Coordinates of C-alpha atoms in Angstrom, one line a residue:
M27 CA -37.9 114.8 30.9
K28 CA -40.3 112.1 29.7
I29 CA -43.9 111.2 30.5
T30 CA -44.0 107.7 32.1
D31 CA -47.7 107.4 32.9
L32 CA -51.1 109.0 32.6
R33 CA -53.5 108.3 35.4
C34 CA -57.0 109.2 36.2
A35 CA -59.0 108.7 39.4
V36 CA -62.5 109.8 40.3
I37 CA -62.1 111.7 43.6
G38 CA -65.6 112.5 44.9
K39 CA -67.3 113.4 41.6
H40 CA -64.3 114.8 39.7
P41 CA -62.1 112.8 37.4
I42 CA -58.6 113.9 38.4
V43 CA -55.8 113.6 35.8
R44 CA -52.2 112.9 36.9
V45 CA -49.3 113.0 34.4
V46 CA -46.2 111.3 35.8
T47 CA -42.6 111.9 34.6
D48 CA -39.3 110.1 34.9
E49 CA -37.9 113.0 37.0
G50 CA -40.4 112.8 39.8
L51 CA -42.4 115.8 38.7
Y52 CA -46.1 115.3 38.1
G53 CA -49.0 117.5 36.9
L54 CA -52.7 117.6 37.9
G55 CA -55.8 118.5 36.0
E56 CA -59.5 118.4 37.0
V57 CA -62.6 117.6 35.1
E58 CA -66.0 119.0 36.1
F59 CA -68.0 117.1 38.7
T60 CA -70.8 116.7 36.1
K61 CA -68.5 114.4 34.0
T62 CA -67.6 111.5 36.2
Y63 CA -68.0 109.2 33.2
L64 CA -65.0 110.7 31.4
K65 CA -62.3 108.7 33.1
P66 CA -62.0 106.2 30.2
F67 CA -61.7 109.0 27.7
V68 CA -58.8 110.4 29.6
L69 CA -57.0 107.1 29.9
H70 CA -57.3 106.3 26.2
F71 CA -54.7 109.0 25.6
R72 CA -52.1 107.2 27.7
E73 CA -50.1 105.5 24.9
A74 CA -50.0 108.7 22.9
L75 CA -48.4 110.6 25.9
I76 CA -45.9 108.1 27.2
G77 CA -42.3 109.1 26.1
E78 CA -43.2 112.7 25.3
D79 CA -41.6 115.7 27.0
P80 CA -44.4 117.3 29.0
T81 CA -42.7 120.7 28.9
D82 CA -43.2 120.8 25.1
V83 CA -46.9 121.4 25.8
E84 CA -47.9 122.4 22.3
R85 CA -46.1 119.4 20.7
V86 CA -47.9 117.0 23.0
M87 CA -51.2 118.7 22.4
L88 CA -50.8 118.3 18.6
K89 CA -51.0 114.5 19.2
I90 CA -54.3 114.6 21.1
R91 CA -56.1 117.9 20.3
Q92 CA -58.0 116.5 17.3
R93 CA -59.5 113.7 19.5
G94 CA -61.6 116.1 21.5
S95 CA -64.9 117.8 20.7
F96 CA -67.6 120.1 22.0
K97 CA -68.6 119.6 25.7
P98 CA -68.3 117.2 27.3
Y99 CA -65.6 115.5 25.2
G100 CA -63.2 118.3 25.1
A101 CA -62.8 118.0 28.9
A102 CA -60.4 115.0 28.7
V103 CA -58.0 116.9 26.4
S104 CA -58.4 120.1 28.5
A105 CA -57.5 118.4 31.8
I106 CA -54.4 116.8 30.3
E107 CA -53.3 120.2 29.0
H108 CA -53.7 121.7 32.5
A109 CA -51.5 118.9 33.9
L110 CA -48.8 119.6 31.2
W111 CA -48.7 123.3 32.1
D112 CA -48.5 122.3 35.8
I113 CA -45.4 120.2 35.1
A114 CA -43.9 122.9 32.8
G115 CA -44.2 125.5 35.5
K116 CA -42.8 123.2 38.1
A117 CA -39.8 122.3 35.9
A118 CA -39.1 126.0 35.3
G119 CA -39.7 126.9 38.9
V120 CA -42.4 129.5 38.0
P121 CA -46.2 129.8 38.1
A122 CA -47.8 128.7 34.9
Y123 CA -49.0 132.3 34.1
K124 CA -45.3 133.2 33.6
L125 CA -45.2 130.7 30.7
L126 CA -48.3 132.2 29.2
G127 CA -46.8 135.6 28.7
G128 CA -46.8 136.8 32.3
K129 CA -49.4 138.6 34.4
V130 CA -51.2 141.8 33.5
R131 CA -53.0 142.0 36.8
D132 CA -52.0 141.2 40.4
K133 CA -55.5 140.0 41.4
V134 CA -58.2 138.4 39.3
R135 CA -61.8 139.4 39.4
V136 CA -64.5 136.6 39.8
Y137 CA -68.2 136.5 39.9
N138 CA -70.7 134.2 41.7
G139 CA -72.2 131.4 39.7
S140 CA -71.5 128.5 42.2
I141 CA -72.0 129.7 45.8
R142 CA -75.7 129.3 46.2
R143 CA -78.3 127.5 48.3
K144 CA -81.4 125.7 47.1
R145 CA -83.9 128.3 46.1
T146 CA -87.3 128.1 47.8
G147 CA -89.1 128.1 44.5
D148 CA -89.2 129.8 41.1
R149 CA -91.5 132.8 42.0
P150 CA -90.2 136.4 41.8
E151 CA -90.0 136.5 45.6
D152 CA -87.9 133.4 45.6
Y153 CA -85.4 134.9 43.2
A154 CA -85.4 138.1 45.2
A155 CA -84.6 136.2 48.4
D156 CA -81.9 134.2 46.7
V157 CA -80.0 137.2 45.4
K158 CA -80.3 139.0 48.8
W159 CA -78.7 135.9 50.4
M160 CA -75.9 136.1 47.7
M161 CA -75.3 139.8 48.5
E162 CA -74.8 138.9 52.1
Q163 CA -72.0 136.4 51.5
P164 CA -68.5 137.3 52.7
Q165 CA -66.9 137.2 49.2
N166 CA -68.7 140.5 48.4
F167 CA -69.1 139.5 44.7
F168 CA -69.5 142.4 42.3
M169 CA -71.9 140.2 40.2
V170 CA -74.2 137.2 40.5
K171 CA -75.6 135.0 37.8
Q172 CA -79.0 133.4 38.0
G173 CA -80.6 130.7 35.9
I174 CA -83.9 131.4 34.4
S175 CA -86.1 130.0 31.6
F176 CA -84.7 126.7 30.1
H177 CA -81.7 126.9 32.5
S178 CA -83.9 126.6 35.6
N179 CA -86.8 124.7 37.0
M180 CA -89.3 127.3 35.9
K181 CA -89.7 125.6 32.6
D182 CA -91.4 122.8 34.6
S183 CA -92.8 124.6 37.7
V184 CA -94.5 127.4 35.8
E185 CA -97.6 125.9 34.2
G186 CA -97.7 126.4 30.4
F187 CA -94.2 128.0 30.4
H188 CA -93.6 127.0 26.8
Y189 CA -95.1 125.1 23.9
G190 CA -92.3 122.7 23.2
V191 CA -91.8 119.1 24.2
T192 CA -90.8 118.7 27.9
Q193 CA -88.3 116.0 28.8
K194 CA -88.9 114.0 31.9
K195 CA -86.1 112.2 33.7
A196 CA -83.8 112.5 30.7
G197 CA -81.1 110.8 32.8
Y198 CA -78.2 113.2 32.1
H199 CA -77.0 116.6 33.1
G200 CA -77.9 119.3 30.5
A201 CA -80.8 117.6 28.7
M202 CA -82.3 120.4 26.6
D203 CA -85.9 121.5 26.3
Q204 CA -86.8 123.8 23.5
G205 CA -89.9 125.7 22.4
V206 CA -91.7 128.9 21.9
I207 CA -92.2 130.6 25.3
S208 CA -95.8 131.5 26.2
E209 CA -96.9 135.0 27.2
R210 CA -97.4 133.7 30.8
G211 CA -93.8 132.3 30.8
F212 CA -92.4 135.5 29.3
N213 CA -94.1 137.7 31.9
H214 CA -93.1 135.4 34.7
M215 CA -89.4 135.8 33.7
L216 CA -89.7 139.6 33.5
D217 CA -91.3 139.6 37.0
C218 CA -88.3 137.7 38.3
V219 CA -85.9 140.1 36.7
V220 CA -87.7 143.1 38.3
A221 CA -87.7 141.4 41.7
M222 CA -84.0 140.7 41.6
K223 CA -83.1 144.2 40.4
E224 CA -85.1 145.7 43.2
V225 CA -82.9 143.9 45.6
L226 CA -79.6 144.3 43.9
G227 CA -80.0 147.9 42.6
D228 CA -76.8 149.1 41.1
K229 CA -74.6 147.7 43.9
V230 CA -74.3 144.2 42.6
S231 CA -74.6 143.4 38.9
L232 CA -76.9 140.7 37.5
A233 CA -76.4 138.2 34.6
L234 CA -78.9 135.6 33.5
D235 CA -78.1 132.1 32.4
C236 CA -81.0 131.5 30.0
G237 CA -80.8 128.3 28.1
P238 CA -80.2 126.9 25.6
G239 CA -83.6 126.3 24.1
W240 CA -85.0 129.7 23.0
M241 CA -86.4 130.4 19.6
L242 CA -84.9 133.5 18.1
P243 CA -88.0 135.8 18.1
D244 CA -88.5 135.1 21.9
A245 CA -84.8 135.9 22.5
I246 CA -85.1 139.2 20.7
R247 CA -88.2 140.2 22.5
F248 CA -86.8 139.3 25.9
A249 CA -83.4 141.0 25.3
R250 CA -85.2 144.2 24.4
A251 CA -87.6 144.0 27.3
V252 CA -84.8 143.9 29.9
E253 CA -82.7 146.6 28.3
K254 CA -83.7 149.2 31.0
Y255 CA -82.3 146.9 33.8
N256 CA -78.7 147.1 32.5
L257 CA -78.0 143.4 32.9
M258 CA -74.4 142.3 32.5
W259 CA -75.4 139.7 29.9
L260 CA -77.9 137.1 28.7
E261 CA -76.2 133.8 28.4
D262 CA -76.7 130.8 26.1
M263 CA -80.1 131.7 24.9
L264 CA -79.8 129.9 21.5
T265 CA -77.0 127.4 22.1
G266 CA -74.8 126.5 25.0
D267 CA -74.3 123.8 27.6
Y268 CA -74.0 120.5 25.6
V269 CA -75.1 121.9 22.2
P270 CA -72.5 120.7 19.7
W271 CA -72.8 123.7 17.3
V272 CA -72.5 127.5 17.4
N273 CA -75.1 129.1 15.1
P274 CA -73.3 132.5 14.8
Q275 CA -75.7 133.9 12.2
A276 CA -78.6 133.6 14.6
Y277 CA -76.6 135.0 17.5
R278 CA -75.6 138.0 15.3
E279 CA -79.2 138.8 14.6
L280 CA -80.0 138.6 18.3
T281 CA -77.0 140.8 19.2
T282 CA -77.7 143.5 16.7
S283 CA -81.3 143.7 17.8
T284 CA -80.6 144.8 21.3
S285 CA -78.4 146.8 23.6
T286 CA -78.4 144.0 26.2
P287 CA -75.1 142.1 25.9
I288 CA -75.4 138.6 24.6
H289 CA -73.1 135.9 25.8
T290 CA -72.2 132.3 24.8
G291 CA -69.3 129.9 24.5
E292 CA -69.0 127.5 27.5
Q293 CA -69.5 124.3 25.4
I294 CA -67.3 125.3 22.4
Y295 CA -64.1 123.3 21.8
L296 CA -61.0 125.0 20.2
R297 CA -60.4 128.4 18.8
H298 CA -61.5 127.4 15.4
N299 CA -65.1 127.1 16.6
F300 CA -65.0 130.6 18.0
K301 CA -63.7 132.1 14.7
E302 CA -67.0 133.0 13.1
L303 CA -68.6 134.0 16.4
I304 CA -65.9 136.5 17.0
E305 CA -65.2 137.7 13.4
M306 CA -68.9 138.2 12.7
Q307 CA -69.2 140.0 16.1
A308 CA -72.1 137.7 16.7
V309 CA -72.0 138.2 20.5
R310 CA -70.8 140.9 22.9
V311 CA -69.3 138.5 25.5
I312 CA -67.7 135.1 25.2
G313 CA -67.4 132.6 28.0
P314 CA -65.1 129.6 27.1
D315 CA -64.3 127.2 29.8
P316 CA -60.7 126.2 30.2
A317 CA -61.9 122.7 31.2
D318 CA -63.8 122.3 27.9
I319 CA -62.2 124.5 25.2
G320 CA -59.0 122.5 25.0
G321 CA -57.0 124.1 27.9
I322 CA -55.7 127.3 29.2
A323 CA -53.5 128.2 26.2
E324 CA -56.5 127.6 23.9
L325 CA -58.5 130.0 26.0
K326 CA -55.8 132.7 25.9
W327 CA -55.7 132.5 22.1
V328 CA -59.5 133.0 21.9
A329 CA -59.3 135.9 24.4
E330 CA -56.7 137.7 22.4
H331 CA -58.7 137.2 19.1
A332 CA -61.8 138.5 20.9
Y333 CA -59.9 141.5 22.2
M334 CA -59.0 142.5 18.6
H335 CA -62.8 142.5 17.7
S336 CA -64.0 144.4 20.8
I337 CA -65.7 141.3 22.3
L338 CA -65.6 140.9 26.1
M339 CA -64.3 137.8 28.0
A340 CA -65.9 136.1 31.0
P341 CA -64.7 132.5 31.3
H342 CA -67.1 129.8 32.5
G343 CA -66.0 127.6 35.4
T344 CA -68.7 126.9 37.9
A345 CA -68.2 123.1 38.2
N346 CA -64.4 123.0 37.6
G347 CA -63.5 122.4 41.3
L348 CA -60.6 123.7 43.3
L349 CA -57.8 122.4 41.1
G350 CA -59.7 123.9 38.2
L351 CA -59.7 127.2 40.1
G352 CA -55.9 127.1 39.8
A353 CA -56.1 126.8 36.1
L354 CA -58.6 129.7 35.8
I355 CA -56.5 132.0 38.1
N356 CA -53.3 131.4 36.1
V357 CA -54.8 132.0 32.6
C358 CA -57.0 134.9 33.6
A359 CA -54.0 136.7 35.1
T360 CA -52.6 137.0 31.6
L361 CA -55.7 138.0 29.6
P362 CA -56.1 141.4 27.9
A363 CA -58.3 144.3 28.8
N364 CA -61.5 142.7 27.5
Y365 CA -61.5 140.4 30.5
I366 CA -64.4 141.0 32.9
A367 CA -64.3 138.1 35.4
F368 CA -64.4 134.4 35.6
E369 CA -67.1 132.2 37.1
Y370 CA -65.8 131.2 40.5
P371 CA -65.9 127.4 41.1
S372 CA -66.5 126.3 44.7
A373 CA -65.8 122.9 46.2
S374 CA -68.3 120.3 45.0
D375 CA -67.9 118.6 48.5
P376 CA -66.8 120.4 51.6
W377 CA -63.9 118.0 52.2
W378 CA -62.1 119.3 49.0
E379 CA -61.0 122.3 51.0
D380 CA -59.2 119.9 53.4
I381 CA -57.3 118.0 50.7
V382 CA -56.3 120.7 48.2
I383 CA -52.9 122.4 49.2
G384 CA -52.1 125.9 48.3
L385 CA -55.3 127.9 48.7
P386 CA -55.7 130.6 51.4
K387 CA -58.5 130.2 54.0
Q388 CA -60.5 133.0 52.4
I389 CA -60.1 132.6 48.7
V390 CA -62.3 135.5 47.5
K391 CA -62.1 139.0 49.0
D392 CA -64.2 141.8 47.5
S393 CA -64.8 139.7 44.4
M394 CA -61.0 139.3 43.8
V395 CA -58.6 136.3 44.0
D396 CA -54.9 136.6 44.6
L397 CA -52.5 135.0 42.1
L398 CA -51.0 131.6 43.0
E399 CA -47.2 132.0 43.2
A400 CA -46.2 128.3 43.7
P401 CA -44.7 126.7 40.6
G402 CA -47.0 125.2 38.0
L403 CA -50.8 125.8 38.5
G404 CA -50.0 126.5 42.2
L405 CA -52.1 123.7 43.8
D406 CA -51.6 120.1 44.9
I407 CA -53.6 117.3 46.6
D408 CA -52.7 115.9 50.0
A409 CA -52.4 112.3 49.0
E410 CA -53.0 110.8 52.4
A411 CA -56.0 112.9 53.1
A412 CA -57.4 112.1 49.6
R413 CA -57.0 108.3 49.8
K414 CA -60.2 107.8 51.8
H415 CA -62.1 109.3 48.9
L416 CA -60.6 107.0 46.3
K417 CA -62.2 103.9 44.9
E418 CA -60.3 100.6 45.4
E419 CA -59.5 100.5 41.6
D420 CA -57.7 103.9 42.0
T421 CA -55.6 103.1 45.0
G422 CA -52.4 103.4 43.0
F423 CA -53.2 106.9 41.7
F424 CA -50.7 108.7 44.1
D425 CA -47.9 106.1 44.0

């Protein structure tokens, strides 16, 4: 089998990758909806892929892996890798998880980071009302994650929140503010945590997406201050999102200063860039994203290495879309016992649920997702239904 074409179309807000072969099989991969601009980065790999056997996934990846980088530029490589595993599974007639070592669980646990409504504000009572609404959703999530501090609007809406420079209309997703947090800002965050925990109790766990942007002393003080609330983790306080470095030494100092679990990793590309973070035991939880790290095999390698160092695993995925959900389900079915849950990605537009083939009507039940048993990553796109969402330049995508 040989690759005859690499195509990419922006459907809605997601760049969708399609790897085409001479035997009629094709594979699909999806880039986050926040990265519409990555279509040219995907397509510049076309000449490198044509003529290769897509079922030799690692051999193909050796040609392109070094051309990726930290988020967002690892996404193009990652989506291609997903498409290759999709083809490999279809060629073998088995779900992709069978090719990654087989399943260790029959259902995969997920948490809520994407099913949300617009919050009424950034006051403690607004956060309390928000998590109450989340608790009432039919998915019955065991855990919810909320953005605070630099990963929320409170950095702007709370007067005098921090002493750093504030960016206005930066023009891109993930623009980072940084600075020392004021006493007012610090106390406001604590009040929000207390309000949410009063609603959630011990029935639904709470994690906080915090940054990046914190200074280390503030991070240490806050992590210690919330210890009594038994949070699942504090995420991306020092680095994260689009920060193209790791800083494991600072994370280790933060981690060893508190009993609150510290989490990072969504922006990190390749296992090599997790090496120090894991081997120094600089965090308690890592959260690589299969759509940024370099693919699902790359994520599995990192999970196994983390397992050997007693570090927990909670993959990121909030914006990965429904095809991205297929990749998450397949790889997380194979992960070792350090796996907690992955961040469930919902449809970025309601019509995605009408054009993706292979998902049950109710995807999440009691915070669990069934495995996908169709060959490959288990999902497809209804070409006819999707055509009305294509731009004119992409009309040949499904041909």
